[in-house]
Coordinates of C-alpha atoms and ligand atoms in Angstrom, one line a residue:
X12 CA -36.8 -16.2 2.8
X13 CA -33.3 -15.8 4.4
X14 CA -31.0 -13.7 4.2
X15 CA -28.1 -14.9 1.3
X16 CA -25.5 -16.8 2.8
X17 CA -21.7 -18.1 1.2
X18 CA -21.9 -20.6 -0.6
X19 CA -18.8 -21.8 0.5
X20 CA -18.1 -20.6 4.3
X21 CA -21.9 -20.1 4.9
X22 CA -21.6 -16.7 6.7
X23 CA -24.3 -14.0 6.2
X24 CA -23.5 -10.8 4.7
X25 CA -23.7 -9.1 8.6
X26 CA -20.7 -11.2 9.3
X27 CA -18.9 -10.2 6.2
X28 CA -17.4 -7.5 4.4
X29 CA -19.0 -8.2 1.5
X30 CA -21.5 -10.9 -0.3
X31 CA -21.7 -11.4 -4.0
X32 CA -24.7 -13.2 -4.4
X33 CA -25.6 -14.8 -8.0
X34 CA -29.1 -16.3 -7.1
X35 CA -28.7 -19.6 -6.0
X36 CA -25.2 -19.1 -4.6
X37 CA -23.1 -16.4 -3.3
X38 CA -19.5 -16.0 -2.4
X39 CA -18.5 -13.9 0.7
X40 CA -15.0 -11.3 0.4
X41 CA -12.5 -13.7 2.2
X42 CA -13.6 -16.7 0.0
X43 CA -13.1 -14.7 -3.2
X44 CA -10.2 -13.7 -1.7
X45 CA -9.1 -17.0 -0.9
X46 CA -10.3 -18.4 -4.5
X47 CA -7.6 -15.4 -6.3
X48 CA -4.9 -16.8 -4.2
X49 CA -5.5 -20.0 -5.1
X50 CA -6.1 -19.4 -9.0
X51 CA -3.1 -17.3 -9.2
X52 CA -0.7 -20.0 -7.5
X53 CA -1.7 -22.0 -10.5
X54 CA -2.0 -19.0 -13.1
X55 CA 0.3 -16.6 -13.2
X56 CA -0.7 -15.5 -16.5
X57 CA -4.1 -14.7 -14.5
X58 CA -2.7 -13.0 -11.8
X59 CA -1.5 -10.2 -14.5
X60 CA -4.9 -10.0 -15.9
X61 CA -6.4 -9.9 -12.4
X62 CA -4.2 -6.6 -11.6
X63 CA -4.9 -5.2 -15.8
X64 CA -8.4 -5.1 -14.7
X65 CA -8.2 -3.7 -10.9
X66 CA -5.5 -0.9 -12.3
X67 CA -8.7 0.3 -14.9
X68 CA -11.2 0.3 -11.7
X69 CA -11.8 3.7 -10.1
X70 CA -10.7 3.6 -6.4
X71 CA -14.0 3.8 -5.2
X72 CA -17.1 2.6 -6.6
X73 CA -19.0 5.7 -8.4
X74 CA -16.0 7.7 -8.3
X75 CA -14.8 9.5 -11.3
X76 CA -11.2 10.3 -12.5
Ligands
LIG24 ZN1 -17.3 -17.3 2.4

């Protein structure tokens, strides 16, 4: 099987940052990226729960306050 690929730009995850892959499609870290800009054009009510969230995320993953 090969390796997971975006579902929307097609790139591999050795040509990304990062892949988010949710068996049968994935989504790369400049599409996501592309899909909050474009979601929080339309919602700004989302935008503010976009940053809620990221604000109670530790700054890097498995790190403790
Ligand atoms: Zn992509």
């Amino acid at each position: 099987m090969s390796s997971p690929a975006c579902s929307f730009c097609g790139k591999t995850q050795s040509e990304v940052m990062q892949l988010v892959a949710s068996p049968p499609v994935a989504i790369c870290d400049e599409c996501a990226m592309l899909a909050v800009q474009m979601i929080s054009i339309k919602h700004p009510d989302w935008r503010e729960r976009l940053m809620r969230t990221l604000a109670l995320l530790p700054k890097r993953p498995g790190e403790t306050k």
